[in-house]
């Protein structure tokens, strides 16, 4: 243990993850290689994690879905994981072309072990022996993000965006205190800059806020990555691979000077609302339905239930939201378990919009300000959920931009 720590100080290991856009073309891969070698020459021992080239994982998903939209399992994960293999190999070639020593590594070669929940696997352990020995020899390990391997050698994937999680988990395993996540935006913003033009860069974000942002749909960091960072107190530095300046530090709240009431407006453009009416009254039906969805690894997001208009009918109404990608599986399951009398309404063009901030804990009135924005614009709210640092509402996608911009202004976030 002490020896390991000594090596880390000696070697100054820094895990650096490069996302899809950062390795999206050969020219960009060359830039990443130049940057990594520069960092090494400045005394760092880089450990690299890469995602697939941008667009590649989507292309692989489409191929599988065109064959069979219901298939999920070992072959699906094997297919999706292949994108990272290409990026790892190309970056290794680019590093070696520049005279560096580098080693391309897939999950099974590193020993990134996961459970067997295909498409949403969780990392159980990482064997650092190989990486530590490479670092000792000044060889740059280039590790495939997003993938793992089960106990019986099946390839798994960690969920879309999961390369961030590989990077943070690797940092924890190597006992590092910070991890660099390079992406196509220079920082984490107060809203997705593609949606809200007046979004501002955040210098710092708490783990708690970032976890909420990730769980309500911001793609900028993978939820599990932030969860692991919070557990092991690893600071995440989210920054641009195209610029040299500092980006956003995601870290523990006690490091912050002050917390705004709302620090971000976050959206999820791929929410589907499912309305079931009528279904049998009572918890037994609900327990069975949600257990069956869980068996298929479908994460139900917001649920609202209400009694039927006539109490003697012994029925209830149920509305819930799911990620768009889980819709085919959900529809198939509903066909299996629902009786003919239940009307199923699928509302596809929905989006979830949320305001998040640890400062909310000490400030009343946030909900009132939130719903005022919808009321003033006559925007229908389909589902609502809250936590002590978040309020979310599901609205029609066509109204998302308008609402997001108005909330951003309302909570004093505009640049
Ligand atoms: P990578 O491929 O590097 O992992 P992602 O596409 O997964 O990149 O994440 C970066 C993207 O996240 C940005 O291009 C941006 O559109 C989006 N994003 C969503 N919310 C935010 C936010 N609050 N701040 C910054 N980027 C955000
Ligand atoms: N390539 C994977 C994806 O597109 C993982 C990642 O980018 O982090 O979801
Ligand atoms: Mg990502």
Coordinates of C-alpha atoms and ligand atoms in Angstrom, one line a residue:
X1 CA 0.0 0.0 0.0
X2 CA 2.7 2.5 1.0
X3 CA 4.8 1.4 -1.9
X4 CA 1.9 2.0 -4.2
X5 CA 1.4 5.5 -2.9
X6 CA 5.0 6.3 -3.1
X7 CA 5.0 5.2 -6.8
X8 CA 2.0 7.5 -7.4
X9 CA 3.8 10.6 -6.0
X10 CA 6.9 9.6 -7.8
X11 CA 5.1 9.1 -11.1
X12 CA 2.5 11.8 -10.9
X13 CA -0.2 9.7 -12.7
X14 CA -2.9 11.7 -14.3
X15 CA -5.9 9.8 -15.9
X16 CA -7.0 11.7 -19.0
X17 CA -10.2 10.8 -20.9
X18 CA -10.8 12.0 -24.4
X19 CA -14.4 11.9 -25.6
X20 CA -15.8 11.1 -29.1
X21 CA -15.3 14.5 -30.6
X22 CA -11.8 14.8 -29.3
X23 CA -10.9 11.6 -31.3
X24 CA -13.5 12.1 -34.0
X25 CA -11.0 12.4 -36.9
X26 CA -7.3 11.5 -37.5
X27 CA -6.3 15.1 -37.3
X28 CA -7.9 15.3 -33.8
X29 CA -6.3 12.1 -32.8
X30 CA -2.9 13.6 -33.8
X31 CA -3.7 16.7 -31.7
X32 CA -4.5 14.5 -28.7
X33 CA -1.2 12.6 -29.1
X34 CA 0.8 15.8 -29.3
X35 CA -0.9 17.1 -26.2
X36 CA -0.4 13.9 -24.2
X37 CA 3.3 13.8 -25.1
X38 CA 3.6 17.5 -24.1
X39 CA 2.1 16.7 -20.7
X40 CA 4.4 13.7 -20.3
X41 CA 7.4 16.0 -21.0
X42 CA 6.2 18.3 -18.3
X43 CA 6.5 15.5 -15.7
X44 CA 3.1 13.8 -15.8
X45 CA 2.6 10.1 -16.3
X46 CA -0.5 10.1 -18.4
X47 CA -2.9 7.2 -18.4
X48 CA -5.3 7.6 -21.3
X49 CA -8.9 6.6 -21.6
X50 CA -10.7 7.0 -25.0
X51 CA -14.2 6.8 -26.3
X52 CA -15.2 5.7 -29.8
X53 CA -14.8 8.3 -32.6
X54 CA -17.9 10.6 -32.6
X55 CA -20.9 9.1 -34.2
X56 CA -19.5 5.6 -34.2
X57 CA -21.5 4.2 -31.3
X58 CA -24.7 5.7 -32.7
X59 CA -23.9 4.0 -36.0
X60 CA -23.4 0.6 -34.3
X61 CA -26.7 1.1 -32.3
X62 CA -28.5 1.7 -35.6
X63 CA -27.0 -1.4 -37.1
X64 CA -28.2 -3.6 -34.2
X65 CA -31.6 -1.9 -34.2
X66 CA -32.1 -2.4 -37.9
X67 CA -31.6 -6.1 -37.4
X68 CA -33.7 -6.4 -34.2
X69 CA -34.8 -3.5 -32.0
X70 CA -35.6 -5.8 -29.1
X71 CA -32.2 -7.5 -28.8
X72 CA -30.1 -6.6 -25.9
X73 CA -27.4 -8.8 -24.5
X74 CA -23.9 -10.0 -25.0
X75 CA -23.7 -9.5 -28.7
X76 CA -25.1 -6.0 -28.5
X77 CA -22.5 -5.0 -26.0
X78 CA -19.7 -6.7 -28.0
X79 CA -20.9 -4.7 -31.0
X80 CA -21.0 -1.3 -29.2
X81 CA -17.7 -1.9 -27.5
X82 CA -15.9 -2.2 -30.8
X83 CA -15.9 1.5 -31.4
X84 CA -13.5 2.1 -28.6
X85 CA -11.1 -0.5 -29.9
X86 CA -10.6 1.5 -33.1
X87 CA -9.9 4.7 -31.2
X88 CA -7.5 3.1 -28.8
X89 CA -5.5 1.6 -31.6
X90 CA -5.4 4.8 -33.7
X91 CA -4.3 6.9 -30.7
X92 CA -1.6 4.4 -29.8
X93 CA -0.3 4.6 -33.4
X94 CA -0.3 8.4 -33.3
X95 CA 1.6 8.4 -30.0
X96 CA 4.2 5.9 -31.2
X97 CA 4.6 7.8 -34.5
X98 CA 5.8 10.7 -32.4
X99 CA 8.4 8.5 -30.6
X100 CA 6.5 7.9 -27.4
X101 CA 6.0 4.4 -26.0
X102 CA 2.3 3.5 -25.7
X103 CA 0.3 0.3 -25.0
X104 CA -3.2 -0.2 -26.4
X105 CA -5.5 -1.9 -23.9
X106 CA -9.0 -3.3 -24.0
X107 CA -11.0 -3.9 -20.8
X108 CA -10.1 -7.6 -20.6
X109 CA -6.4 -6.8 -20.9
X110 CA -6.5 -4.2 -18.1
X111 CA -8.8 -6.3 -15.9
X112 CA -11.8 -4.0 -15.7
X113 CA -14.3 -6.4 -14.3
X114 CA -18.1 -5.6 -14.3
X115 CA -21.3 -7.4 -13.4
X116 CA -23.3 -9.0 -16.2
X117 CA -26.0 -6.3 -16.7
X118 CA -25.4 -5.8 -20.4
X119 CA -25.7 -2.2 -21.7
X120 CA -25.7 -0.9 -18.1
X121 CA -22.9 -2.8 -16.4
X122 CA -21.3 -1.6 -13.3
X123 CA -17.6 -1.8 -12.6
X124 CA -16.8 -4.2 -9.8
X125 CA -13.0 -4.0 -9.7
X126 CA -10.0 -2.9 -11.7
X127 CA -6.7 -4.7 -11.6
X128 CA -4.0 -2.0 -11.6
X129 CA -1.0 -4.3 -11.9
X130 CA -0.6 -4.0 -15.6
X131 CA -1.1 -0.2 -15.8
X132 CA 1.2 0.4 -12.9
X133 CA 3.9 -1.6 -14.5
X134 CA 3.5 0.2 -17.8
X135 CA 3.7 3.6 -16.1
X136 CA 6.8 2.4 -14.3
X137 CA 8.4 1.9 -17.7
X138 CA 7.3 5.3 -19.0
X139 CA 4.9 3.5 -21.4
X140 CA 1.6 5.4 -21.9
X141 CA -1.4 3.0 -21.3
X142 CA -4.2 3.8 -23.8
X143 CA -7.3 2.2 -22.3
X144 CA -10.7 1.6 -24.0
X145 CA -13.4 3.4 -22.2
X146 CA -17.1 2.3 -21.9
X147 CA -16.3 -1.5 -21.8
X148 CA -15.7 -4.1 -19.2
X149 CA -15.6 -7.8 -18.9
X150 CA -17.7 -10.2 -16.8
X151 CA -16.3 -13.0 -14.6
X152 CA -16.9 -15.4 -17.4
X153 CA -15.2 -13.2 -20.0
X154 CA -18.2 -11.6 -21.8
X155 CA -17.7 -8.1 -23.0
X156 CA -20.0 -5.6 -21.3
X157 CA -20.7 -1.8 -21.8
X158 CA -21.3 0.7 -19.0
X159 CA -24.2 2.7 -20.6
X160 CA -24.0 5.5 -23.1
X161 CA -21.4 8.1 -22.1
X162 CA -19.7 5.5 -19.9
X163 CA -16.1 6.2 -20.8
X164 CA -16.2 9.0 -18.2
X165 CA -16.9 6.2 -15.6
X166 CA -13.9 4.1 -16.9
X167 CA -11.7 7.2 -16.3
X168 CA -12.9 8.0 -12.8
X169 CA -12.9 4.4 -11.7
X170 CA -9.4 4.0 -13.0
X171 CA -8.4 7.1 -11.1
X172 CA -9.9 5.6 -7.9
X173 CA -8.1 2.3 -8.5
X174 CA -4.8 4.1 -9.0
X175 CA -5.5 6.2 -5.9
X176 CA -5.4 9.5 -7.8
X177 CA -7.1 12.6 -6.4
X178 CA -8.1 14.2 -9.8
X179 CA -9.2 13.1 -13.2
X180 CA -9.2 15.1 -16.5
X181 CA -12.2 14.7 -18.8
X182 CA -11.5 16.3 -22.2
X183 CA -14.6 17.1 -24.3
X184 CA -15.9 19.4 -27.0
X185 CA -17.0 22.2 -24.7
X186 CA -14.5 24.2 -22.6
X187 CA -16.5 23.8 -19.4
X188 CA -19.6 22.6 -17.7
X189 CA -22.2 25.3 -18.4
X190 CA -25.2 26.6 -16.5
X191 CA -27.3 25.0 -19.4
X192 CA -26.4 23.0 -22.5
X193 CA -24.9 25.8 -24.7
X194 CA -26.5 24.1 -27.7
X195 CA -29.9 24.9 -26.2
X196 CA -29.4 28.1 -24.2
X197 CA -27.2 30.6 -26.0
X198 CA -26.8 32.7 -22.8
X199 CA -25.4 29.7 -20.8
X200 CA -22.4 30.6 -18.7
X201 CA -19.3 28.6 -17.8
X202 CA -19.3 27.3 -14.2
X203 CA -15.9 27.4 -12.5
X204 CA -17.0 24.8 -9.9
X205 CA -19.9 22.4 -9.5
X206 CA -20.6 20.2 -6.4
X207 CA -20.7 16.4 -6.8
X208 CA -24.3 16.5 -5.6
X209 CA -25.3 19.0 -8.3
X210 CA -23.4 17.2 -11.0
X211 CA -25.0 13.9 -10.1
X212 CA -28.4 15.6 -10.4
X213 CA -27.4 17.1 -13.7
X214 CA -26.3 13.8 -15.0
X215 CA -29.4 11.9 -13.7
X216 CA -31.8 14.4 -15.3
X217 CA -30.3 14.2 -18.7
X218 CA -27.2 16.3 -19.1
X219 CA -24.8 14.3 -21.2
X220 CA -21.7 16.3 -20.2
X221 CA -20.6 13.7 -17.5
X222 CA -21.8 10.2 -17.0
X223 CA -23.8 9.7 -13.7
X224 CA -21.7 6.8 -12.4
X225 CA -18.5 8.7 -13.0
X226 CA -19.7 11.5 -10.7
X227 CA -21.0 9.0 -8.2
X228 CA -17.6 7.2 -8.0
X229 CA -15.8 10.6 -7.9
X230 CA -17.9 11.7 -4.9
X231 CA -17.4 8.4 -3.1
X232 CA -13.6 8.5 -3.4
X233 CA -13.4 12.3 -3.3
X234 CA -11.8 12.6 -6.8
X235 CA -12.0 16.0 -8.3
X236 CA -13.1 15.9 -12.0
X237 CA -11.6 18.5 -14.2
X238 CA -14.0 18.8 -17.2
X239 CA -12.2 20.8 -20.0
X240 CA -11.7 21.3 -23.7
X241 CA -9.4 19.2 -25.8
X242 CA -9.0 22.1 -28.2
X243 CA -7.9 24.7 -25.7
X244 CA -5.4 24.8 -22.9
X245 CA -7.2 26.8 -20.2
X246 CA -8.9 25.4 -17.1
X247 CA -12.5 24.2 -17.4
X248 CA -14.9 23.2 -14.6
X249 CA -13.9 21.5 -11.4
X250 CA -16.5 19.1 -10.0
X251 CA -15.7 18.7 -6.3
X252 CA -17.0 18.4 -2.8
X253 CA -19.3 21.2 -1.5
X254 CA -17.0 22.1 1.4
X255 CA -14.5 23.5 -1.2
X256 CA -17.0 26.0 -2.5
X257 CA -17.1 29.7 -1.5
X258 CA -20.8 30.2 -2.1
X259 CA -23.7 28.3 -3.7
X260 CA -26.3 30.0 -6.0
X261 CA -29.9 29.0 -5.4
X262 CA -30.0 27.4 -8.9
X263 CA -26.7 26.6 -10.6
X264 CA -28.0 25.1 -13.8
X265 CA -31.0 24.4 -16.0
X266 CA -30.7 20.9 -17.4
X267 CA -32.7 19.2 -20.1
X268 CA -33.3 15.7 -21.4
X269 CA -34.6 15.8 -25.0
X270 CA -35.3 12.0 -25.2
X271 CA -38.0 11.4 -22.7
X272 CA -41.1 9.4 -23.5
X273 CA -44.3 9.6 -21.4
X274 CA -46.5 6.5 -21.3
X275 CA -50.1 6.8 -20.1
X276 CA -52.1 3.7 -19.0
X277 CA -55.8 3.9 -18.3
X278 CA -57.4 2.1 -16.8
X279 CA -55.3 -0.5 -14.9
X280 CA -56.3 -2.5 -11.9
X281 CA -56.4 -0.6 -8.6
X282 CA -53.9 -1.4 -5.9
X283 CA -50.2 -1.8 -5.4
X284 CA -50.0 -5.4 -6.7
X285 CA -50.4 -4.3 -10.3
X286 CA -47.8 -1.5 -9.9
X287 CA -45.3 -3.8 -8.1
X288 CA -45.6 -6.4 -10.9
X289 CA -45.3 -3.9 -13.8
X290 CA -42.2 -2.1 -12.4
X291 CA -40.6 -5.4 -11.4
X292 CA -41.0 -6.6 -15.0
X293 CA -39.5 -3.4 -16.4
X294 CA -36.6 -3.6 -13.9
X295 CA -35.9 -7.2 -15.0
X296 CA -35.4 -5.7 -18.5
X297 CA -33.1 -3.1 -17.1
X298 CA -35.5 -0.3 -18.0
X299 CA -35.1 2.7 -15.7
X300 CA -38.5 4.3 -15.1
X301 CA -38.0 7.9 -14.4
X302 CA -41.1 9.9 -13.1
X303 CA -44.2 8.1 -12.0
X304 CA -47.6 9.5 -11.2
X305 CA -50.7 7.5 -10.3
X306 CA -54.2 8.7 -9.7
X307 CA -57.4 6.9 -8.7
X308 CA -60.0 6.4 -11.4
X309 CA -62.9 8.9 -11.6
X310 CA -65.4 6.4 -10.3
X311 CA -64.1 4.8 -7.1
X312 CA -66.4 1.7 -7.6
X313 CA -64.5 0.9 -10.8
X314 CA -61.4 -0.5 -8.8
X315 CA -59.1 0.9 -11.4
X316 CA -56.4 3.6 -11.5
X317 CA -54.5 5.7 -14.0
X318 CA -50.8 5.5 -14.4
X319 CA -48.4 7.8 -16.1
X320 CA -44.6 7.3 -16.2
X321 CA -41.6 8.4 -18.3
X322 CA -38.8 6.3 -19.7
X323 CA -35.7 7.0 -21.8
X324 CA -36.6 6.9 -25.5
X325 CA -34.0 4.2 -26.2
X326 CA -36.1 1.8 -23.9
X327 CA -39.4 2.4 -25.7
X328 CA -39.4 -0.7 -28.0
X329 CA -38.7 -3.0 -25.0
X330 CA -41.3 -1.3 -22.9
X331 CA -44.0 -1.5 -25.5
X332 CA -43.3 -5.2 -26.0
X333 CA -43.6 -5.8 -22.3
X334 CA -46.8 -3.8 -22.0
X335 CA -48.4 -5.9 -24.7
X336 CA -47.6 -9.0 -22.7
X337 CA -49.0 -7.9 -19.4
X338 CA -51.9 -5.5 -20.1
X339 CA -55.4 -6.6 -20.7
X340 CA -57.4 -5.3 -23.7
X341 CA -59.4 -2.7 -21.8
X342 CA -56.2 -0.6 -21.0
X343 CA -55.6 2.2 -23.3
X344 CA -51.9 2.8 -23.8
X345 CA -50.9 6.3 -25.0
X346 CA -47.3 6.9 -25.9
X347 CA -46.2 10.5 -26.0
X348 CA -42.9 10.6 -27.8
X349 CA -42.1 14.2 -28.4
X350 CA -41.5 15.0 -24.8
X351 CA -38.5 16.6 -23.0
X352 CA -37.6 17.0 -19.3
X353 CA -36.5 20.3 -18.0
X354 CA -34.9 20.7 -14.6
X355 CA -33.5 23.4 -12.3
X356 CA -30.7 22.2 -10.0
X357 CA -28.8 23.9 -7.1
X358 CA -27.6 23.0 -3.7
X359 CA -28.6 26.5 -2.6
X360 CA -32.2 25.5 -3.0
X361 CA -32.0 23.7 0.3
X362 CA -32.0 27.0 2.1
X363 CA -34.2 29.1 -0.2
X364 CA -38.0 28.7 -0.2
X365 CA -40.0 29.8 -3.3
X366 CA -38.0 28.1 -6.0
X367 CA -41.0 25.9 -7.0
X368 CA -43.2 29.0 -7.3
X369 CA -40.7 30.8 -9.6
X370 CA -40.3 27.6 -11.6
X371 CA -44.0 27.0 -12.3
X372 CA -44.6 30.7 -12.9
X373 CA -42.5 30.4 -16.1
X374 CA -44.8 27.6 -17.4
X375 CA -47.9 29.5 -16.5
X376 CA -46.9 32.7 -18.2
X377 CA -46.2 30.8 -21.4
X378 CA -49.3 28.5 -21.3
X379 CA -47.0 25.5 -21.3
X380 CA -48.6 22.2 -20.2
X381 CA -46.7 20.3 -17.6
X382 CA -47.1 16.5 -18.0
X383 CA -45.1 15.1 -15.1
X384 CA -43.3 16.7 -12.2
X385 CA -40.7 15.4 -9.7
X386 CA -38.5 17.1 -7.1
X387 CA -35.6 16.4 -4.8
X388 CA -34.1 18.7 -2.2
X389 CA -31.8 20.2 -4.8
X390 CA -33.9 19.8 -8.0
X391 CA -37.3 20.4 -9.7
X392 CA -38.1 18.6 -13.0
X393 CA -41.1 18.9 -15.3
X394 CA -41.9 17.1 -18.5
X395 CA -43.1 19.3 -21.4
X396 CA -43.6 19.0 -25.2
X397 CA -40.3 19.1 -27.0
X398 CA -41.5 21.9 -29.1
X399 CA -41.7 24.2 -26.1
X400 CA -38.4 23.1 -24.5
X401 CA -36.1 25.8 -25.8
X402 CA -38.5 28.7 -24.8
X403 CA -38.9 27.3 -21.3
X404 CA -35.2 26.6 -20.8
X405 CA -34.2 30.1 -21.8
X406 CA -36.9 31.6 -19.6
X407 CA -35.9 29.6 -16.6
X408 CA -32.2 30.4 -17.2
X409 CA -33.1 34.1 -17.1
X410 CA -35.5 33.7 -14.1
X411 CA -32.8 32.2 -12.0
X412 CA -30.2 34.9 -12.9
X413 CA -27.9 32.5 -14.9
X414 CA -27.6 34.5 -18.2
X415 CA -24.2 35.7 -19.1
Ligands
LIG1 P1 -17.9 13.4 -25.1 O1 -18.0 12.7 -26.4 O2 -16.6 14.2 -25.1 O3 -18.0 12.5 -24.0 P2 -20.5 14.4 -24.8 O4 -21.3 14.7 -26.0 O5 -20.8 13.1 -24.0 O6 -19.0 14.5 -25.1 O7 -20.7 15.6 -23.7 C1 -20.4 16.9 -24.1 C2 -21.7 17.6 -24.6 O8 -22.6 17.7 -23.5 C3 -21.5 19.0 -25.1 O9 -21.2 19.1 -26.4 C4 -22.9 19.7 -24.8 O10 -23.7 19.8 -25.9 C5 -23.5 18.7 -23.8 N1 -24.0 19.3 -22.6 C6 -25.2 19.1 -22.0 N2 -25.3 19.9 -20.9 C7 -24.2 20.6 -20.7 C8 -23.7 21.5 -19.8 N3 -24.5 21.9 -18.8 N4 -22.5 22.0 -19.9 C9 -21.7 21.7 -21.0 N5 -22.1 20.8 -21.9 C10 -23.3 20.2 -21.8
LIG2 N1 -18.8 5.6 -27.1 C1 -19.7 5.5 -26.0 C2 -21.0 6.3 -26.3 O1 -21.1 7.0 -27.3 C3 -19.2 5.8 -24.6 C4 -18.8 7.3 -24.4 O2 -18.7 8.1 -25.4 O3 -18.4 7.7 -23.3 O4 -21.9 6.3 -25.5
LIG3 MG1 -19.7 11.8 -23.0

